[in-house]
Amino acid sequence: MQYISTRGQAPALTFEQAMLTGLARDGGLYVPDTVPTLTPAQIAAMAGKSYEEVAFDVMRPFIGDTFDGATFKTLIANAYAGFGHAARAPLVQLDSNHYLLELFHGPTLAFKDFAMQLIGQMFQAALSRSGDRVTIVGATSGDTGSAAIEAFRGLAAVDVFILYPHGRVSEVQRRQMTTPTEDNVHALAVDGDFDDCQAMVKNMFNDFAFREAVKLAGVNSINWGRVLAQVVYYFTAAVSLGAPHRQVSFTVPTGNFGDIFAGYIAKRMGLPIADLVVATNRNDILHRTLQTGAYTKEGVAPTISPSMDIQVSSNFERALFDAYGRDGAAVAGQMDDLKSGGFQISQGAYQMLKDTFKSGRASEDETHQAIKTYRQNHGELLCPHTAVGVHVAEAHLGPTPMVTLATAHPAKFPDAVKAASGVTAPLPPRMADLYDRPERVTRVAGELAAIQAVIRERIS
Ligand SMILES: Cc1ncc(COP(=O)(O)O)c(C=O)c1O
Ligand SMILES: N[C@@H](CCOP(=O)(O)O)C(=O)O
């Protein structure tokens, strides 16, 4: 299996190279050159298997010879051993045909742990084999950063720098990033929004001198390994609801388009997914694009679901690449147009996207109401991102079972959850002293050179 760039100009890489490289050298994102498929019999055989066993079956065809089977099984086992639920991603029934897929039982209480814990294991194994040392730089709107820090804290071969938008993450998210004491962890509070942070990370990759000097690596969903690990729970959820003999739909709270893209890959692998529904908050560029065919940036408005306050949705480029029949030049052209505000998707590509993804949005009030009513009527306390999902899912319920992804634990967003439901969700006991731990953070201007200087100085 080879990995190719969405912009068509970078060399094809193996899984290991793509994982450690991050952004392609032409500015594109790596994707597999072909998507392997599983037969209905192979999918049926997943029934009754553990999460780890399904993870192995789903991901093995993508990793080539990066790890042998026994090593890969061990890495998967290590990745999920610390999860607080035996099923790893349990399903909870909300209504006769609506289910929640709880993805918040990992160490930092968000779905990011599913991929980040595994990436941590894979990086460690690959780096100890090669003897290399890398500098991970990531951008976060709150959850990716805490998951990355948790996965890489204390590792000798890695420094991890996380850029988050100052004042735009929840206090729990911030403290998860600023309270670890390990010397290799560096939380940087940036003046700007998430899009600014993500653009700076991509610009660092495009600065080849800097990239080589610090041995830059990425753990945002730029990294294909992140998307891949998230494909697994679509399989476990659908199989437990009757796949491959029965179709299942998914609604996915969306910002950077990584999680929904993982669902799209699951479908391409042969999982019988009926609808894939994109759910956005009021930063609804993805919903607008799917309704109109025009990807047009507006300012980012802060919301009570801050992890989805995104306008430049990185993984949408991967979907566009397929929509344009894998024409890298066409994608590169659209990404150039994005720098000046947006682009119009061609008719054929737009039709493919409309056929593949449905969409909806939730206003702040609708998000608030969803938290309130699901607490009152179903006894479920939802995080605001999940509330966006269930609100949008309600408009797409039908005879096919609908699974809404519960992407974070409500305790990560206590203010919004309490305001809507009157309930304070407690943090798990292992985090009970989070508010008492000292914080360590560097405030930086939203300028590439300033951030690069901090990184150079810290690793020297
Ligand atoms: C809690 C939560 N829900 C949803 C999302 C959106 O996921 P994606 O960026 O993969 O679309 C994020 C951030 O990515 C998140 O942290
Ligand atoms: N919502 C994310 C944003 C970063 O997205 P990723 O797909 O690159 O991990 C976050 O919580 O940080």
Coordinates of C-alpha atoms and ligand atoms in Angstrom, one line a residue:
M1 CA 0.0 0.0 0.0
Q2 CA 1.3 3.4 -1.0
Y3 CA 0.2 6.8 0.2
I4 CA -0.2 9.7 -2.3
S5 CA -0.8 13.4 -1.9
T6 CA -4.1 15.1 -2.6
R7 CA -2.2 17.7 -4.6
G8 CA -0.4 15.2 -6.8
Q9 CA 3.1 16.6 -6.7
A10 CA 4.8 14.9 -3.7
P11 CA 6.4 11.5 -3.7
A12 CA 4.3 8.4 -2.8
L13 CA 5.2 7.0 0.6
T14 CA 4.8 3.9 2.7
F15 CA 2.5 4.0 5.8
E16 CA 5.4 4.5 8.1
Q17 CA 6.8 7.4 6.1
A18 CA 3.4 9.0 5.7
M19 CA 2.8 8.7 9.4
L20 CA 6.1 10.3 10.4
T21 CA 6.1 12.9 7.6
G22 CA 2.9 14.7 8.3
L23 CA 2.0 17.2 5.5
A24 CA 3.1 16.2 2.0
R25 CA 5.8 18.4 0.6
D26 CA 3.4 19.9 -2.0
G27 CA 1.2 21.1 0.8
G28 CA -1.3 18.2 0.3
L29 CA -2.6 15.5 2.6
Y30 CA -1.6 11.8 2.3
V31 CA -4.3 9.3 1.4
P32 CA -4.0 5.6 0.5
D33 CA -3.6 5.0 -3.2
T34 CA -6.4 2.4 -3.0
V35 CA -8.9 1.7 -0.3
P36 CA -9.0 -1.9 0.7
T37 CA -12.4 -3.6 0.9
L38 CA -13.7 -6.2 3.4
T39 CA -16.2 -8.8 2.2
P40 CA -19.6 -9.1 3.9
A41 CA -18.3 -12.4 5.4
Q42 CA -15.3 -10.7 6.9
I43 CA -17.5 -8.0 8.4
A44 CA -20.0 -10.5 9.7
A45 CA -17.0 -12.3 11.4
M46 CA -16.4 -9.2 13.5
A47 CA -19.6 -9.9 15.6
G48 CA -18.5 -10.9 19.1
K49 CA -14.9 -9.8 18.7
S50 CA -13.3 -7.3 21.1
Y51 CA -12.6 -3.7 20.0
E52 CA -8.9 -4.5 19.7
E53 CA -9.6 -7.5 17.4
V54 CA -11.8 -5.4 15.1
A55 CA -9.2 -2.7 15.1
F56 CA -6.6 -5.2 13.9
D57 CA -8.9 -6.5 11.1
V58 CA -9.8 -3.0 9.9
M59 CA -6.4 -1.3 10.0
R60 CA -4.1 -4.2 9.1
P61 CA -4.6 -3.8 5.3
F62 CA -3.5 -0.1 5.5
I63 CA -0.2 -0.5 7.3
G64 CA 1.8 -2.6 4.8
D65 CA 4.9 -4.0 6.4
T66 CA 5.4 -1.1 8.9
F67 CA 4.7 -3.5 11.7
D68 CA 4.4 -7.3 11.7
G69 CA 1.0 -8.7 12.8
A70 CA 2.1 -9.6 16.4
T71 CA 3.7 -6.2 17.0
F72 CA 0.7 -4.4 15.6
K73 CA -1.6 -6.4 17.9
T74 CA 0.6 -5.4 20.9
L75 CA 0.5 -1.7 19.9
I76 CA -3.3 -1.9 19.6
A77 CA -3.6 -3.6 23.0
N78 CA -1.4 -1.0 24.7
A79 CA -3.3 1.8 23.1
Y80 CA -6.7 0.9 24.5
A81 CA -5.6 -0.7 27.8
G82 CA -6.1 2.6 29.7
F83 CA -9.7 3.2 28.5
G84 CA -12.3 3.3 31.2
H85 CA -14.9 1.1 29.5
A86 CA -14.4 -2.6 28.5
A87 CA -16.2 -2.0 25.2
R88 CA -14.0 1.0 24.5
A89 CA -16.7 2.6 22.4
P90 CA -20.1 1.5 23.9
L91 CA -23.4 2.1 22.2
V92 CA -26.3 3.6 24.2
Q93 CA -29.9 3.5 22.9
L94 CA -31.6 6.9 23.0
D95 CA -34.8 6.1 21.2
S96 CA -36.2 3.2 19.2
N97 CA -33.9 3.9 16.2
H98 CA -31.4 6.4 17.6
Y99 CA -28.1 5.4 19.3
L100 CA -25.2 7.3 20.9
L101 CA -21.7 6.0 20.3
E102 CA -19.8 7.0 23.4
L103 CA -16.3 7.9 22.3
F104 CA -15.2 9.6 25.5
H105 CA -13.9 6.8 27.7
G106 CA -10.2 7.4 26.9
P107 CA -7.7 9.2 29.1
T108 CA -8.6 12.8 28.0
L109 CA -12.4 12.2 27.6
A110 CA -12.7 12.8 23.9
F111 CA -12.8 10.7 20.7
K112 CA -9.3 12.0 19.9
D113 CA -7.9 9.4 22.3
F114 CA -8.8 6.5 20.0
A115 CA -6.3 7.7 17.4
M116 CA -3.8 9.5 19.5
Q117 CA -3.2 6.7 21.9
L118 CA -2.5 4.4 19.0
I119 CA -0.3 7.0 17.2
G120 CA 1.7 7.4 20.4
Q121 CA 2.4 3.7 20.4
M122 CA 3.2 3.6 16.7
F123 CA 5.6 6.6 16.9
Q124 CA 7.3 5.1 19.9
A125 CA 7.9 1.8 18.1
A126 CA 9.0 3.4 14.8
L127 CA 11.3 5.9 16.5
S128 CA 13.0 3.4 18.8
R129 CA 13.6 1.3 15.7
S130 CA 15.3 4.1 13.8
G131 CA 16.8 6.0 16.8
D132 CA 15.4 9.3 15.5
R133 CA 14.1 12.1 17.5
V134 CA 11.2 14.3 16.3
T135 CA 9.4 17.6 17.2
I136 CA 5.7 17.3 17.1
V137 CA 3.8 20.5 16.5
G138 CA 0.0 20.4 16.6
A139 CA -2.9 22.8 16.4
T140 CA -5.9 22.4 18.6
S141 CA -9.3 23.8 19.3
G142 CA -9.1 21.9 22.6
D143 CA -9.3 18.1 22.3
T144 CA -6.5 17.1 19.9
G145 CA -4.0 19.0 22.0
S146 CA -4.9 17.4 25.3
A147 CA -5.0 13.9 23.6
A148 CA -1.6 14.5 22.0
I149 CA 0.0 15.7 25.2
E150 CA -1.4 12.7 27.0
A151 CA -0.1 10.3 24.4
F152 CA 3.4 11.8 24.1
R153 CA 4.2 13.2 27.6
G154 CA 7.5 11.9 28.9
L155 CA 8.7 10.2 25.7
A156 CA 12.4 10.6 25.3
A157 CA 12.4 10.8 21.5
V158 CA 9.7 13.4 21.2
D159 CA 9.1 17.1 22.0
V160 CA 5.4 18.1 21.7
F161 CA 4.3 21.7 21.1
I162 CA 0.6 22.4 21.0
L163 CA -0.8 25.7 19.7
Y164 CA -4.2 26.5 21.0
P165 CA -6.3 29.7 20.6
H166 CA -5.9 31.8 23.7
G167 CA -9.2 32.1 25.6
R168 CA -11.1 29.9 23.1
V169 CA -10.9 26.5 24.8
S170 CA -12.8 25.3 27.9
E171 CA -11.0 25.5 31.2
V172 CA -10.8 21.7 31.5
Q173 CA -9.3 21.4 28.0
R174 CA -6.8 24.2 28.8
R175 CA -5.8 22.6 32.1
Q176 CA -5.3 19.2 30.4
M177 CA -2.7 20.9 28.2
T178 CA -1.1 23.2 30.7
T179 CA -0.8 21.0 33.9
P180 CA 1.4 18.1 32.7
T181 CA 4.8 18.5 34.3
E182 CA 7.0 16.6 31.8
D183 CA 9.8 18.7 30.2
N184 CA 8.9 17.5 26.7
V185 CA 5.4 19.1 26.8
H186 CA 5.0 22.7 25.6
A187 CA 1.6 24.4 25.6
L188 CA 1.5 27.6 23.5
A189 CA -1.5 29.9 23.9
V190 CA -1.7 31.8 20.6
D191 CA -3.4 35.1 19.9
G192 CA -5.9 34.0 17.2
D193 CA -8.4 31.3 16.4
F194 CA -8.0 27.6 15.6
D195 CA -7.7 28.3 11.9
D196 CA -4.7 30.6 12.6
C197 CA -3.1 27.8 14.7
Q198 CA -3.7 25.2 12.0
A199 CA -2.4 27.5 9.2
M200 CA 0.8 28.1 11.2
V201 CA 1.3 24.4 11.6
K202 CA 0.9 23.8 7.9
N203 CA 3.2 26.8 7.2
M204 CA 5.9 25.2 9.4
F205 CA 5.6 22.1 7.3
N206 CA 5.9 24.2 4.1
D207 CA 9.1 25.9 5.5
F208 CA 11.5 23.1 4.5
A209 CA 14.5 24.5 6.3
F210 CA 12.6 24.7 9.6
R211 CA 11.0 21.3 8.9
E212 CA 14.4 19.6 8.5
A213 CA 16.1 21.5 11.3
V214 CA 13.6 20.5 14.0
K215 CA 12.6 17.2 12.4
L216 CA 9.0 18.2 12.3
A217 CA 6.2 15.7 12.7
G218 CA 2.5 16.1 12.9
V219 CA -0.3 14.5 14.9
N220 CA -3.2 16.6 13.6
S221 CA -5.5 14.7 11.3
I222 CA -3.0 15.8 8.6
N223 CA -1.5 12.5 9.7
W224 CA -3.3 9.6 7.9
G225 CA -2.9 7.4 11.0
R226 CA -5.3 9.6 12.9
V227 CA -8.1 9.1 10.4
L228 CA -7.4 5.4 10.1
A229 CA -7.7 4.7 13.8
Q230 CA -11.1 6.4 13.7
V231 CA -12.5 4.1 11.0
V232 CA -12.6 1.2 13.5
Y233 CA -15.5 2.4 15.7
Y234 CA -17.8 2.7 12.7
F235 CA -17.3 -1.0 12.2
T236 CA -17.8 -2.0 15.9
A237 CA -21.0 0.2 16.1
A238 CA -22.5 -1.0 12.8
V239 CA -21.8 -4.6 13.4
S240 CA -23.4 -4.5 16.8
L241 CA -26.5 -3.1 15.1
G242 CA -26.6 -5.9 12.5
A243 CA -24.2 -5.0 9.7
P244 CA -23.4 -6.4 7.2
H245 CA -27.0 -7.7 7.1
R246 CA -28.5 -4.4 7.9
Q247 CA -27.7 -0.8 6.9
V248 CA -26.7 1.8 9.6
S249 CA -26.5 5.6 9.4
F250 CA -24.2 7.9 11.3
T251 CA -24.4 11.6 12.3
V252 CA -21.0 13.1 13.1
P253 CA -20.4 16.5 14.9
T254 CA -17.9 18.0 12.5
G255 CA -15.2 20.7 12.4
N256 CA -12.0 19.6 10.7
F257 CA -13.9 16.8 8.7
G258 CA -11.6 14.0 10.1
D259 CA -14.1 11.9 11.9
I260 CA -16.7 12.0 9.2
F261 CA -14.0 11.2 6.6
A262 CA -13.2 8.1 8.7
G263 CA -16.9 7.1 8.3
Y264 CA -16.6 7.6 4.5
I265 CA -13.5 5.3 4.5
A266 CA -15.5 2.7 6.4
K267 CA -18.2 2.9 3.8
R268 CA -15.7 2.6 1.0
M269 CA -14.2 -0.5 2.7
G270 CA -17.6 -2.1 2.4
L271 CA -19.5 -1.2 5.6
P272 CA -23.2 -0.8 4.7
I273 CA -23.6 2.8 5.8
A274 CA -26.8 4.4 4.5
D275 CA -26.4 8.1 5.5
L276 CA -23.3 10.0 6.6
V277 CA -24.6 13.2 8.2
V278 CA -22.3 16.2 8.8
A279 CA -23.4 18.1 11.9
T280 CA -22.0 21.6 12.3
N281 CA -22.5 24.4 14.9
R282 CA -23.1 28.0 13.8
N283 CA -19.6 27.9 12.1
D284 CA -21.5 26.0 9.4
I285 CA -19.1 26.3 6.4
L286 CA -19.4 22.5 5.8
H287 CA -23.2 22.5 5.9
R288 CA -23.3 25.6 3.6
T289 CA -20.9 24.0 1.2
L290 CA -22.9 20.8 1.0
Q291 CA -26.1 22.9 0.4
T292 CA -24.7 25.2 -2.2
G293 CA -21.4 23.9 -3.7
A294 CA -19.6 27.1 -2.7
Y295 CA -16.9 26.8 0.0
T296 CA -16.8 30.4 1.3
K297 CA -15.0 31.4 4.5
E298 CA -16.6 33.7 7.0
G299 CA -15.2 34.8 10.4
V300 CA -15.2 32.1 13.2
A301 CA -17.8 32.8 15.9
P302 CA -17.0 31.4 19.4
T303 CA -19.6 28.9 20.5
I304 CA -20.4 26.6 23.4
S305 CA -19.0 23.7 21.2
P306 CA -15.6 25.3 20.9
S307 CA -13.8 22.3 19.4
M308 CA -15.8 22.7 16.2
D309 CA -15.2 26.5 15.8
I310 CA -13.4 26.0 12.5
Q311 CA -13.8 27.4 9.0
V312 CA -10.8 25.9 7.2
S313 CA -11.7 22.3 7.5
S314 CA -8.5 20.4 6.8
N315 CA -9.8 17.0 5.8
F316 CA -12.4 18.3 3.4
E317 CA -9.4 18.4 1.0
R318 CA -9.3 14.6 1.2
A319 CA -13.0 14.4 0.2
L320 CA -12.5 16.9 -2.6
F321 CA -9.6 14.8 -3.9
D322 CA -12.0 11.9 -4.4
A323 CA -14.8 14.1 -5.6
Y324 CA -12.5 15.4 -8.4
G325 CA -11.6 11.9 -9.4
R326 CA -8.2 12.1 -7.6
D327 CA -7.1 15.0 -9.8
G328 CA -4.4 16.6 -7.6
A329 CA -4.0 19.6 -9.9
A330 CA -7.7 20.4 -9.5
V331 CA -7.5 20.2 -5.7
A332 CA -4.3 22.3 -5.6
G333 CA -6.2 25.0 -7.7
Q334 CA -9.1 25.0 -5.2
M335 CA -6.8 25.2 -2.2
D336 CA -5.1 28.3 -3.9
D337 CA -8.5 29.9 -4.3
L338 CA -9.2 29.3 -0.6
K339 CA -6.4 31.6 0.3
S340 CA -8.4 34.5 -1.2
G341 CA -11.7 33.5 0.5
G342 CA -13.2 30.4 -1.1
F343 CA -14.0 28.4 -4.2
Q344 CA -16.9 27.0 -6.2
I345 CA -16.8 23.2 -6.5
S346 CA -17.3 22.0 -10.0
Q347 CA -20.7 20.4 -10.8
G348 CA -19.5 16.8 -11.0
A349 CA -17.5 17.0 -7.8
Y350 CA -20.3 18.7 -6.0
Q351 CA -22.8 16.0 -7.1
M352 CA -20.4 13.3 -5.7
L353 CA -20.2 15.2 -2.4
K354 CA -24.0 15.7 -2.2
D355 CA -24.6 12.0 -2.9
T356 CA -22.1 11.0 -0.2
F357 CA -22.8 13.4 2.7
K358 CA -26.0 14.9 4.2
S359 CA -25.7 17.8 6.5
G360 CA -27.4 20.0 9.1
R361 CA -26.5 22.7 11.6
A362 CA -27.4 23.6 15.2
S363 CA -27.6 27.1 16.5
E364 CA -26.4 27.9 20.0
D365 CA -30.0 27.8 21.2
E366 CA -30.7 24.5 19.6
T367 CA -27.5 23.1 21.1
H368 CA -28.6 24.3 24.5
Q369 CA -32.1 22.9 24.1
A370 CA -30.7 19.5 23.0
I371 CA -28.6 19.3 26.2
K372 CA -31.6 20.2 28.3
T373 CA -34.2 17.9 26.7
Y374 CA -31.9 14.8 26.4
R375 CA -31.2 15.2 30.1
Q376 CA -34.9 15.6 30.9
N377 CA -36.4 13.0 28.5
H378 CA -33.6 10.4 28.2
G379 CA -31.5 10.9 31.3
E380 CA -28.4 11.5 29.1
L381 CA -26.0 14.3 29.8
L382 CA -24.5 15.4 26.4
C383 CA -21.4 17.5 25.8
P384 CA -22.2 20.5 23.5
H385 CA -20.6 18.9 20.4
T386 CA -22.7 15.7 20.9
A387 CA -25.7 17.9 21.4
V388 CA -25.1 19.5 18.0
G389 CA -25.0 15.9 16.6
V390 CA -28.2 14.7 18.2
H391 CA -30.1 17.9 17.1
V392 CA -29.0 17.4 13.5
A393 CA -29.6 13.6 13.6
E394 CA -33.2 14.1 14.7
A395 CA -34.0 15.6 11.2
H396 CA -32.5 12.5 9.6
L397 CA -34.2 9.7 11.6
G398 CA -36.0 7.0 9.6
P399 CA -36.2 3.3 9.3
T400 CA -32.4 2.8 9.3
P401 CA -30.8 2.8 12.7
M402 CA -29.0 6.2 13.3
V403 CA -25.8 6.4 15.4
T404 CA -24.8 9.8 16.6
L405 CA -21.1 10.1 17.7
A406 CA -20.8 11.3 21.3
T407 CA -17.4 12.9 20.8
A408 CA -16.6 14.2 24.2
H409 CA -17.5 13.8 27.9
P410 CA -19.8 16.5 29.3
A411 CA -17.4 17.1 32.1
K412 CA -15.0 18.8 29.6
F413 CA -17.5 21.6 29.1
P414 CA -19.0 22.0 32.6
D415 CA -20.3 25.6 32.1
A416 CA -22.3 25.1 29.0
V417 CA -23.6 21.7 30.3
K418 CA -24.7 23.2 33.7
A419 CA -26.3 26.2 32.1
A420 CA -28.4 24.0 29.9
S421 CA -29.2 21.1 32.2
G422 CA -28.6 22.4 35.7
V423 CA -26.3 19.5 36.2
T424 CA -22.5 19.5 36.8
A425 CA -20.9 16.4 35.3
P426 CA -18.0 15.3 37.6
L427 CA -14.6 14.7 36.3
P428 CA -13.4 11.1 36.8
P429 CA -11.5 10.6 40.1
R430 CA -8.1 10.5 38.4
M431 CA -8.6 14.1 37.3
A432 CA -10.3 15.3 40.5
D433 CA -7.5 17.7 41.4
L434 CA -7.2 19.1 37.8
Y435 CA -8.3 22.6 39.0
D436 CA -5.6 22.6 41.8
R437 CA -2.6 21.6 39.6
P438 CA -0.2 24.5 38.6
E439 CA -0.4 25.5 35.0
R440 CA 2.6 26.0 32.6
V441 CA 1.9 27.8 29.4
T442 CA 3.7 30.3 27.0
R443 CA 1.6 33.0 25.5
V444 CA 2.7 33.8 22.0
A445 CA 1.7 36.2 19.3
G446 CA -0.1 34.7 16.3
E447 CA 3.0 35.0 14.1
L448 CA 4.8 32.2 12.5
A449 CA 8.3 33.5 13.1
A450 CA 7.6 34.1 16.8
I451 CA 6.3 30.6 17.3
Q452 CA 9.2 29.0 15.3
A453 CA 11.6 31.0 17.5
V454 CA 10.1 29.5 20.7
I455 CA 10.2 26.0 19.3
R456 CA 13.9 26.4 18.2
E457 CA 14.9 27.8 21.5
R458 CA 13.1 25.0 23.5
I459 CA 14.6 22.1 21.6
S460 CA 18.1 23.6 21.4
Ligands
LIG1 C1 -15.5 17.1 20.9 C2 -15.3 17.2 19.5 N1 -16.3 16.9 18.7 C3 -16.2 17.1 17.3 C4 -15.1 17.5 16.7 C5 -15.0 17.6 15.2 O1 -14.2 16.5 14.7 P1 -13.5 16.6 13.3 O2 -12.6 17.7 13.4 O3 -12.9 15.3 13.1 O4 -14.6 16.9 12.4 C6 -14.0 17.8 17.5 C7 -12.7 18.3 17.0 O5 -12.1 17.9 16.1 C8 -14.1 17.6 18.9 O6 -13.0 17.9 19.7
LIG2 N1 -11.3 19.9 17.0 C1 -10.0 19.6 16.9 C2 -9.2 20.4 15.9 C3 -8.0 19.7 15.4 O1 -8.4 18.8 14.5 P1 -7.6 17.6 14.0 O2 -8.5 16.8 13.2 O3 -6.4 18.1 13.2 O4 -7.2 16.8 15.2 C4 -9.4 19.8 18.3 O5 -10.1 19.5 19.3 O6 -8.3 20.2 18.5

